[in-house]
Amino acid sequence: MNTLDITNFSLPQLTELLVSLGLPKYRAIQIFAWLYRPHISSFSQMTDLPKELRNTLADEIVFEWPQIAAVERSKDGTAKYGFKLKDDRFIEAVLIPEETRSTLCVSSQVGCAMGCEFCLTGSLGFKRNLTPGEIVGQVVKVRDWILDMDESIPGLNNLVFMGMGEPLANFDNLLVALDILTEQRGLDFSERRITVSTCGLVHKIIELGEKTKVNLAVSLHSVNDAVRSQLMPINRTYPVAKLLEACRKFPMPKRKRIMFEYVLIKDINDSVADAEMLAEKLKGIPCKINLLPFNESKEVVFRKPSDEQIELFQKTLWNAGYTVLVRSSRGADISAACGQLAGKKSL
Ligand code: SAH
Ligand code: SF4
Protein backbone atom coordinates (compact mmCIF):
# COMPACT_ATOMS: atom_id res chain seq x y z
CA MET A 1 0.00 0.00 0.00
CA ASN A 2 1.22 3.56 -0.74
CA THR A 3 1.57 4.94 2.73
CA LEU A 4 4.95 6.67 2.74
CA ASP A 5 4.24 10.30 2.00
CA ILE A 6 7.54 11.93 1.07
CA THR A 7 6.25 15.46 1.71
CA ASN A 8 7.18 14.63 5.33
CA PHE A 9 10.83 13.99 4.51
CA SER A 10 13.77 16.39 4.67
CA LEU A 11 16.42 15.94 1.98
CA PRO A 12 18.68 13.78 4.21
CA GLN A 13 15.67 11.66 5.23
CA LEU A 14 14.54 11.24 1.63
CA THR A 15 18.06 10.30 0.61
CA GLU A 16 18.14 7.60 3.27
CA LEU A 17 14.76 6.28 2.17
CA LEU A 18 15.58 6.15 -1.53
CA VAL A 19 19.00 4.62 -0.93
CA SER A 20 17.25 1.91 1.09
CA LEU A 21 15.07 1.30 -1.97
CA GLY A 22 18.23 0.77 -4.01
CA LEU A 23 18.49 4.17 -5.72
CA PRO A 24 21.63 6.27 -5.97
CA LYS A 25 21.87 9.43 -3.85
CA TYR A 26 21.67 11.83 -6.76
CA ARG A 27 18.18 10.59 -7.53
CA ALA A 28 17.04 11.73 -4.09
CA ILE A 29 18.30 15.23 -4.77
CA GLN A 30 16.63 15.22 -8.18
CA ILE A 31 13.28 14.03 -6.81
CA PHE A 32 13.41 16.38 -3.82
CA ALA A 33 14.00 19.35 -6.14
CA TRP A 34 11.03 18.32 -8.28
CA LEU A 35 8.70 18.16 -5.29
CA TYR A 36 9.16 21.87 -4.59
CA ARG A 37 8.86 23.19 -8.12
CA PRO A 38 5.58 24.94 -8.87
CA HIS A 39 2.53 22.87 -9.73
CA ILE A 40 4.00 19.41 -9.33
CA SER A 41 1.45 16.81 -8.36
CA SER A 42 2.60 13.52 -9.83
CA PHE A 43 5.76 11.57 -10.59
CA SER A 44 4.85 11.62 -14.27
CA GLN A 45 5.73 15.34 -14.33
CA MET A 46 9.34 14.58 -13.30
CA THR A 47 10.42 14.39 -16.90
CA ASP A 48 14.13 13.86 -16.47
CA LEU A 49 13.60 10.63 -14.51
CA PRO A 50 13.49 7.39 -16.53
CA LYS A 51 9.91 6.37 -17.11
CA GLU A 52 10.40 3.02 -15.44
CA LEU A 53 11.70 4.72 -12.33
CA ARG A 54 8.72 7.06 -12.25
CA ASN A 55 6.42 4.04 -12.27
CA THR A 56 8.41 2.29 -9.55
CA LEU A 57 8.30 5.39 -7.39
CA ALA A 58 4.56 5.71 -7.83
CA ASP A 59 4.21 2.12 -6.61
CA GLU A 60 6.28 2.68 -3.48
CA ILE A 61 5.62 6.22 -2.30
CA VAL A 62 3.20 9.11 -2.57
CA PHE A 63 3.34 12.86 -2.23
CA GLU A 64 0.15 14.61 -1.26
CA TRP A 65 -0.18 18.21 -0.22
CA PRO A 66 -3.10 19.54 1.78
CA GLN A 67 -5.70 21.04 -0.55
CA ILE A 68 -6.92 24.61 -0.55
CA ALA A 69 -10.65 24.16 0.06
CA ALA A 70 -11.62 27.84 0.21
CA VAL A 71 -10.09 31.28 -0.19
CA GLU A 72 -11.45 34.51 1.26
CA ARG A 73 -10.09 37.90 0.24
CA SER A 74 -10.16 40.90 2.51
CA LYS A 75 -10.72 44.50 1.43
CA ASP A 76 -7.12 45.20 2.42
CA GLY A 77 -5.65 42.48 0.17
CA THR A 78 -5.19 39.87 2.87
CA ALA A 79 -6.23 36.37 1.81
CA LYS A 80 -7.27 33.55 4.10
CA TYR A 81 -6.98 29.95 2.94
CA GLY A 82 -8.89 27.06 4.40
CA PHE A 83 -6.95 23.82 3.91
CA LYS A 84 -8.59 20.45 3.99
CA LEU A 85 -6.35 17.75 5.47
CA LYS A 86 -6.42 14.06 4.67
CA ASP A 87 -8.49 13.27 7.74
CA ASP A 88 -11.02 15.95 6.74
CA ARG A 89 -9.87 18.38 9.41
CA PHE A 90 -9.41 22.06 8.53
CA ILE A 91 -6.63 24.54 9.16
CA GLU A 92 -6.04 28.11 8.02
CA ALA A 93 -3.17 30.16 6.64
CA VAL A 94 -3.16 33.89 5.95
CA LEU A 95 -1.36 35.76 3.18
CA ILE A 96 -0.43 39.36 3.89
CA PRO A 97 0.78 41.02 0.69
CA GLU A 98 2.87 44.17 0.94
CA GLU A 99 4.37 46.28 -1.81
CA THR A 100 7.45 44.25 -2.59
CA ARG A 101 7.02 41.14 -0.52
CA SER A 102 4.39 38.88 0.91
CA THR A 103 4.20 37.24 4.29
CA LEU A 104 2.45 33.95 4.93
CA CYS A 105 1.19 33.17 8.39
CA VAL A 106 1.11 29.38 8.76
CA SER A 107 -0.49 26.96 11.20
CA SER A 108 1.43 24.31 13.11
CA GLN A 109 -1.39 22.36 14.78
CA VAL A 110 -5.09 21.69 14.39
CA GLY A 111 -6.42 23.69 17.33
CA CYS A 112 -4.16 24.37 20.31
CA ALA A 113 -3.77 22.87 23.78
CA MET A 114 -2.54 26.04 25.45
CA GLY A 115 -5.95 27.49 26.26
CA CYS A 116 -5.11 31.21 26.25
CA GLU A 117 -8.22 33.07 27.40
CA PHE A 118 -8.22 35.63 24.61
CA CYS A 119 -7.59 33.35 21.63
CA LEU A 120 -10.20 31.68 19.43
CA THR A 121 -7.82 28.94 18.32
CA GLY A 122 -7.28 28.15 21.99
CA SER A 123 -11.00 27.83 22.57
CA LEU A 124 -11.10 25.01 19.99
CA GLY A 125 -8.89 22.82 22.12
CA PHE A 126 -6.19 20.60 20.68
CA LYS A 127 -7.00 18.22 17.87
CA ARG A 128 -3.63 17.08 16.53
CA ASN A 129 -0.17 18.10 15.38
CA LEU A 130 0.40 18.94 11.74
CA THR A 131 2.87 16.74 9.88
CA PRO A 132 5.92 18.40 8.28
CA GLY A 133 4.22 18.02 4.89
CA GLU A 134 1.08 19.74 6.14
CA ILE A 135 3.13 22.66 7.43
CA VAL A 136 5.25 23.00 4.28
CA GLY A 137 2.21 22.27 2.10
CA GLN A 138 0.58 25.54 3.15
CA VAL A 139 3.56 27.37 1.66
CA VAL A 140 3.71 25.24 -1.49
CA LYS A 141 0.02 25.64 -2.21
CA VAL A 142 -0.15 29.37 -1.56
CA ARG A 143 2.96 29.92 -3.69
CA ASP A 144 1.20 28.08 -6.55
CA TRP A 145 -1.99 30.05 -5.93
CA ILE A 146 -0.07 33.33 -6.22
CA LEU A 147 1.52 32.14 -9.48
CA ASP A 148 -1.95 31.35 -10.85
CA MET A 149 -3.39 34.76 -10.06
CA ASP A 150 -3.73 37.28 -12.84
CA GLU A 151 -3.12 40.22 -10.57
CA SER A 152 0.41 40.78 -9.42
CA ILE A 153 0.90 39.71 -5.84
CA PRO A 154 4.54 39.80 -4.70
CA GLY A 155 6.03 36.33 -4.14
CA LEU A 156 6.32 34.84 -0.68
CA ASN A 157 9.51 35.64 1.13
CA ASN A 158 8.47 35.91 4.76
CA LEU A 159 7.00 33.17 6.89
CA VAL A 160 5.60 33.55 10.35
CA PHE A 161 4.44 30.65 12.51
CA MET A 162 1.60 32.67 13.97
CA GLY A 163 -1.40 30.77 12.67
CA MET A 164 -3.24 28.04 14.55
CA GLY A 165 -1.34 26.11 17.18
CA GLU A 166 1.77 26.32 19.29
CA PRO A 167 4.76 25.52 17.05
CA LEU A 168 7.11 24.56 19.90
CA ALA A 169 4.57 21.97 21.09
CA ASN A 170 5.05 20.27 17.71
CA PHE A 171 8.79 20.58 17.86
CA ASP A 172 10.06 17.57 15.89
CA ASN A 173 7.73 18.19 12.96
CA LEU A 174 8.56 21.90 13.08
CA LEU A 175 12.27 21.12 12.73
CA VAL A 176 11.73 18.89 9.70
CA ALA A 177 9.46 21.53 8.13
CA LEU A 178 12.08 24.25 8.71
CA ASP A 179 14.71 22.00 7.17
CA ILE A 180 12.63 21.61 4.00
CA LEU A 181 11.66 25.29 3.86
CA THR A 182 15.26 26.48 4.11
CA GLU A 183 16.87 23.77 1.95
CA GLN A 184 18.27 25.40 -1.13
CA ARG A 185 16.93 22.61 -3.32
CA GLY A 186 13.62 22.78 -1.49
CA LEU A 187 11.83 26.07 -0.98
CA ASP A 188 15.03 28.01 -0.30
CA PHE A 189 13.73 30.43 2.34
CA SER A 190 16.27 32.42 4.27
CA GLU A 191 16.19 31.59 7.99
CA ARG A 192 16.28 35.34 8.60
CA ARG A 193 12.86 35.55 6.98
CA ILE A 194 11.20 32.93 9.14
CA THR A 195 9.77 33.75 12.57
CA VAL A 196 8.52 31.16 15.04
CA SER A 197 6.14 32.47 17.67
CA THR A 198 5.66 30.78 21.04
CA CYS A 199 3.47 31.38 24.05
CA GLY A 200 6.51 30.53 26.15
CA LEU A 201 7.44 26.83 26.10
CA VAL A 202 10.65 27.58 27.93
CA HIS A 203 12.18 24.10 27.65
CA LYS A 204 12.07 24.31 23.85
CA ILE A 205 13.14 27.93 23.32
CA ILE A 206 16.88 27.40 23.76
CA GLU A 207 16.75 24.18 21.72
CA LEU A 208 15.15 26.10 18.86
CA GLY A 209 18.00 28.61 19.01
CA GLU A 210 20.59 25.85 19.07
CA LYS A 211 19.11 23.86 16.21
CA THR A 212 18.03 26.64 13.83
CA LYS A 213 18.73 30.26 13.07
CA VAL A 214 15.12 31.37 12.66
CA ASN A 215 13.77 34.42 14.48
CA LEU A 216 12.01 34.02 17.79
CA ALA A 217 8.78 35.78 18.68
CA VAL A 218 7.43 35.47 22.21
CA SER A 219 3.78 36.15 23.07
CA LEU A 220 4.28 37.96 26.34
CA HIS A 221 1.11 39.99 26.99
CA SER A 222 2.04 40.76 30.60
CA VAL A 223 5.07 40.64 32.87
CA ASN A 224 2.89 40.34 35.95
CA ASP A 225 2.62 36.64 36.88
CA ALA A 226 -0.88 36.95 38.31
CA VAL A 227 -2.20 38.62 35.15
CA ARG A 228 -0.24 36.46 32.74
CA SER A 229 -1.35 33.24 34.47
CA GLN A 230 -4.94 34.39 34.13
CA LEU A 231 -4.51 35.07 30.42
CA MET A 232 -2.18 32.20 29.59
CA PRO A 233 -2.26 28.96 31.61
CA ILE A 234 1.29 28.12 30.40
CA ASN A 235 2.53 30.84 32.77
CA ARG A 236 1.70 28.60 35.74
CA THR A 237 4.33 26.15 34.48
CA TYR A 238 6.81 28.67 33.14
CA PRO A 239 6.43 32.00 34.93
CA VAL A 240 7.68 35.31 33.57
CA ALA A 241 11.12 35.15 35.22
CA LYS A 242 11.83 31.72 33.70
CA LEU A 243 10.58 32.84 30.30
CA LEU A 244 12.71 35.99 30.27
CA GLU A 245 15.71 34.01 31.48
CA ALA A 246 15.33 31.71 28.44
CA CYS A 247 15.05 34.78 26.21
CA ARG A 248 18.28 36.16 27.67
CA LYS A 249 20.00 32.86 26.92
CA PHE A 250 18.56 32.53 23.43
CA PRO A 251 21.57 32.29 21.13
CA MET A 252 21.52 35.31 18.85
CA PRO A 253 24.05 36.80 16.49
CA LYS A 254 24.67 40.52 16.88
CA ARG A 255 21.93 42.74 15.46
CA LYS A 256 19.30 40.06 15.74
CA ARG A 257 16.45 40.74 18.14
CA ILE A 258 13.67 38.82 19.81
CA MET A 259 10.20 40.05 18.97
CA PHE A 260 7.89 40.37 21.95
CA GLU A 261 4.23 40.34 21.07
CA TYR A 262 1.90 42.08 23.45
CA VAL A 263 -1.84 41.93 22.92
CA LEU A 264 -3.30 45.08 24.45
CA ILE A 265 -6.51 44.32 26.29
CA LYS A 266 -8.61 47.08 27.83
CA ASP A 267 -8.25 47.34 31.61
CA ILE A 268 -6.27 44.11 31.82
CA ASN A 269 -2.71 44.89 30.71
CA ASP A 270 -2.86 48.32 29.07
CA SER A 271 -1.98 50.82 31.83
CA VAL A 272 1.06 53.09 31.88
CA ALA A 273 2.22 51.19 34.97
CA ASP A 274 2.06 47.96 32.90
CA ALA A 275 4.18 49.58 30.19
CA GLU A 276 6.70 50.80 32.77
CA MET A 277 6.99 47.39 34.32
CA LEU A 278 7.40 45.84 30.87
CA ALA A 279 10.19 48.29 30.05
CA GLU A 280 11.91 47.43 33.31
CA LYS A 281 11.71 43.65 32.88
CA LEU A 282 12.95 43.59 29.28
CA LYS A 283 16.05 45.64 30.09
CA GLY A 284 19.14 44.19 28.46
CA ILE A 285 17.32 41.84 26.06
CA PRO A 286 17.92 42.79 22.42
CA CYS A 287 14.33 43.05 21.31
CA LYS A 288 11.56 44.85 19.54
CA ILE A 289 8.01 45.02 20.82
CA ASN A 290 4.90 44.53 18.71
CA LEU A 291 1.73 45.84 20.26
CA LEU A 292 -1.37 44.05 18.98
CA PRO A 293 -4.59 45.85 19.90
CA PHE A 294 -6.95 43.05 20.90
CA ASN A 295 -9.06 41.78 18.01
CA GLU A 296 -12.56 41.59 19.31
CA SER A 297 -14.96 38.75 18.59
CA LYS A 298 -18.34 37.86 19.95
CA GLU A 299 -16.95 34.67 21.50
CA VAL A 300 -14.47 36.47 23.78
CA VAL A 301 -15.38 39.05 26.45
CA PHE A 302 -12.19 41.13 26.28
CA ARG A 303 -12.15 44.54 24.60
CA LYS A 304 -9.63 46.65 22.75
CA PRO A 305 -8.23 49.75 24.52
CA SER A 306 -8.95 53.24 23.14
CA ASP A 307 -6.55 54.67 20.56
CA GLU A 308 -5.33 57.20 23.15
CA GLN A 309 -4.50 54.42 25.59
CA ILE A 310 -2.67 52.45 22.92
CA GLU A 311 -0.65 55.53 22.03
CA LEU A 312 0.17 56.22 25.65
CA PHE A 313 1.36 52.65 26.14
CA GLN A 314 3.53 52.89 23.04
CA LYS A 315 5.00 56.25 24.08
CA THR A 316 5.96 54.94 27.49
CA LEU A 317 7.97 52.16 25.87
CA TRP A 318 9.48 54.55 23.33
CA ASN A 319 10.60 56.87 26.05
CA ALA A 320 12.32 53.93 27.70
CA GLY A 321 14.27 53.41 24.47
CA TYR A 322 12.48 50.45 22.91
CA THR A 323 11.63 49.84 19.28
CA VAL A 324 7.88 49.45 19.42
CA LEU A 325 5.31 49.05 16.69
CA VAL A 326 1.56 48.97 16.87
CA ARG A 327 0.69 46.20 14.49
CA SER A 328 -2.51 47.02 12.74
CA SER A 329 -4.19 43.71 12.32
CA ARG A 330 -5.13 43.07 8.75
CA GLY A 331 -7.89 40.89 7.44
CA ALA A 332 -10.25 41.43 10.38
CA ASP A 333 -13.25 41.57 8.03
CA ILE A 334 -12.62 37.94 7.05
CA SER A 335 -11.60 36.77 10.55
CA ALA A 336 -8.00 36.44 9.41
CA ALA A 337 -6.49 38.70 12.05
CA CYS A 338 -4.32 37.45 14.93
CA GLY A 339 -6.22 35.16 17.23
CA GLN A 340 -9.22 34.83 14.93
CA LEU A 341 -8.22 31.62 13.17
CA ALA A 342 -10.53 28.82 14.08
CA GLY A 343 -10.34 26.49 11.08
CA LYS A 344 -14.04 26.58 10.40
CA LYS A 345 -15.27 24.16 7.81
CA SER A 346 -17.20 26.76 5.87
CA LEU A 347 -14.90 29.74 5.59
N1 SAH B 1 0.79 29.82 19.67
C1 SAH B 1 1.75 30.77 19.27
C2 SAH B 1 1.60 31.11 17.82
C3 SAH B 1 0.27 31.78 17.47
S1 SAH B 1 0.64 33.43 17.21
C4 SAH B 1 1.71 31.99 20.14
O1 SAH B 1 0.76 32.12 20.90
O2 SAH B 1 2.67 32.77 20.09
C5 SAH B 1 -0.85 34.21 17.36
C6 SAH B 1 -0.62 35.56 18.01
O3 SAH B 1 -1.86 36.22 18.04
C7 SAH B 1 -0.14 35.40 19.45
O4 SAH B 1 0.75 36.43 19.80
C8 SAH B 1 -1.44 35.56 20.18
O5 SAH B 1 -1.22 35.92 21.51
C9 SAH B 1 -2.12 36.62 19.38
N2 SAH B 1 -3.56 36.67 19.59
C10 SAH B 1 -4.38 35.67 19.97
N3 SAH B 1 -5.65 36.11 20.07
C11 SAH B 1 -5.62 37.43 19.75
C12 SAH B 1 -6.62 38.44 19.64
N4 SAH B 1 -7.88 38.18 19.86
N5 SAH B 1 -6.23 39.68 19.26
C13 SAH B 1 -4.94 39.95 18.99
N6 SAH B 1 -3.96 39.02 19.05
C14 SAH B 1 -4.30 37.78 19.43
FE1 SF4 C 1 -2.45 28.61 21.36
FE2 SF4 C 1 -1.06 30.81 20.73
FE3 SF4 C 1 -3.75 30.86 20.82
FE4 SF4 C 1 -2.36 30.65 23.07
S1 SF4 C 1 -2.35 32.37 21.64
S2 SF4 C 1 -4.16 29.42 22.54
S3 SF4 C 1 -0.65 29.39 22.43
S4 SF4 C 1 -2.50 29.68 19.39
Coordinates of C-alpha atoms in Angstrom, one line a residue, residues 209-323:
G209 CA 18.0 28.6 19.0
E210 CA 20.6 25.9 19.1
K211 CA 19.1 23.9 16.2
T212 CA 18.0 26.6 13.8
K213 CA 18.7 30.3 13.1
V214 CA 15.1 31.4 12.7
N215 CA 13.8 34.4 14.5
L216 CA 12.0 34.0 17.8
A217 CA 8.8 35.8 18.7
V218 CA 7.4 35.5 22.2
S219 CA 3.8 36.1 23.1
L220 CA 4.3 38.0 26.3
H221 CA 1.1 40.0 27.0
S222 CA 2.0 40.8 30.6
V223 CA 5.1 40.6 32.9
N224 CA 2.9 40.3 36.0
D225 CA 2.6 36.6 36.9
A226 CA -0.9 36.9 38.3
V227 CA -2.2 38.6 35.2
R228 CA -0.2 36.5 32.7
S229 CA -1.3 33.2 34.5
Q230 CA -4.9 34.4 34.1
L231 CA -4.5 35.1 30.4
M232 CA -2.2 32.2 29.6
P233 CA -2.3 29.0 31.6
I234 CA 1.3 28.1 30.4
N235 CA 2.5 30.8 32.8
R236 CA 1.7 28.6 35.7
T237 CA 4.3 26.1 34.5
Y238 CA 6.8 28.7 33.1
P239 CA 6.4 32.0 34.9
V240 CA 7.7 35.3 33.6
A241 CA 11.1 35.1 35.2
K242 CA 11.8 31.7 33.7
L243 CA 10.6 32.8 30.3
L244 CA 12.7 36.0 30.3
E245 CA 15.7 34.0 31.5
A246 CA 15.3 31.7 28.4
C247 CA 15.1 34.8 26.2
R248 CA 18.3 36.2 27.7
K249 CA 20.0 32.9 26.9
F250 CA 18.6 32.5 23.4
P251 CA 21.6 32.3 21.1
M252 CA 21.5 35.3 18.9
P253 CA 24.0 36.8 16.5
K254 CA 24.7 40.5 16.9
R255 CA 21.9 42.7 15.5
K256 CA 19.3 40.1 15.7
R257 CA 16.4 40.7 18.1
I258 CA 13.7 38.8 19.8
M259 CA 10.2 40.0 19.0
F260 CA 7.9 40.4 21.9
E261 CA 4.2 40.3 21.1
Y262 CA 1.9 42.1 23.5
V263 CA -1.8 41.9 22.9
L264 CA -3.3 45.1 24.5
I265 CA -6.5 44.3 26.3
K266 CA -8.6 47.1 27.8
D267 CA -8.2 47.3 31.6
I268 CA -6.3 44.1 31.8
N269 CA -2.7 44.9 30.7
D270 CA -2.9 48.3 29.1
S271 CA -2.0 50.8 31.8
V272 CA 1.1 53.1 31.9
A273 CA 2.2 51.2 35.0
D274 CA 2.1 48.0 32.9
A275 CA 4.2 49.6 30.2
E276 CA 6.7 50.8 32.8
M277 CA 7.0 47.4 34.3
L278 CA 7.4 45.8 30.9
A279 CA 10.2 48.3 30.0
E280 CA 11.9 47.4 33.3
K281 CA 11.7 43.6 32.9
L282 CA 13.0 43.6 29.3
K283 CA 16.1 45.6 30.1
G284 CA 19.1 44.2 28.5
I285 CA 17.3 41.8 26.1
P286 CA 17.9 42.8 22.4
C287 CA 14.3 43.0 21.3
K288 CA 11.6 44.9 19.5
I289 CA 8.0 45.0 20.8
N290 CA 4.9 44.5 18.7
L291 CA 1.7 45.8 20.3
L292 CA -1.4 44.1 19.0
P293 CA -4.6 45.8 19.9
F294 CA -6.9 43.1 20.9
N295 CA -9.1 41.8 18.0
E296 CA -12.6 41.6 19.3
S297 CA -15.0 38.8 18.6
K298 CA -18.3 37.9 20.0
E299 CA -17.0 34.7 21.5
V300 CA -14.5 36.5 23.8
V301 CA -15.4 39.1 26.4
F302 CA -12.2 41.1 26.3
R303 CA -12.1 44.5 24.6
K304 CA -9.6 46.6 22.7
P305 CA -8.2 49.8 24.5
S306 CA -9.0 53.2 23.1
D307 CA -6.6 54.7 20.6
E308 CA -5.3 57.2 23.2
Q309 CA -4.5 54.4 25.6
I310 CA -2.7 52.4 22.9
E311 CA -0.7 55.5 22.0
L312 CA 0.2 56.2 25.6
F313 CA 1.4 52.7 26.1
Q314 CA 3.5 52.9 23.0
K315 CA 5.0 56.2 24.1
T316 CA 6.0 54.9 27.5
L317 CA 8.0 52.2 25.9
W318 CA 9.5 54.5 23.3
N319 CA 10.6 56.9 26.0
A320 CA 12.3 53.9 27.7
G321 CA 14.3 53.4 24.5
Y322 CA 12.5 50.5 22.9
T323 CA 11.6 49.8 19.3

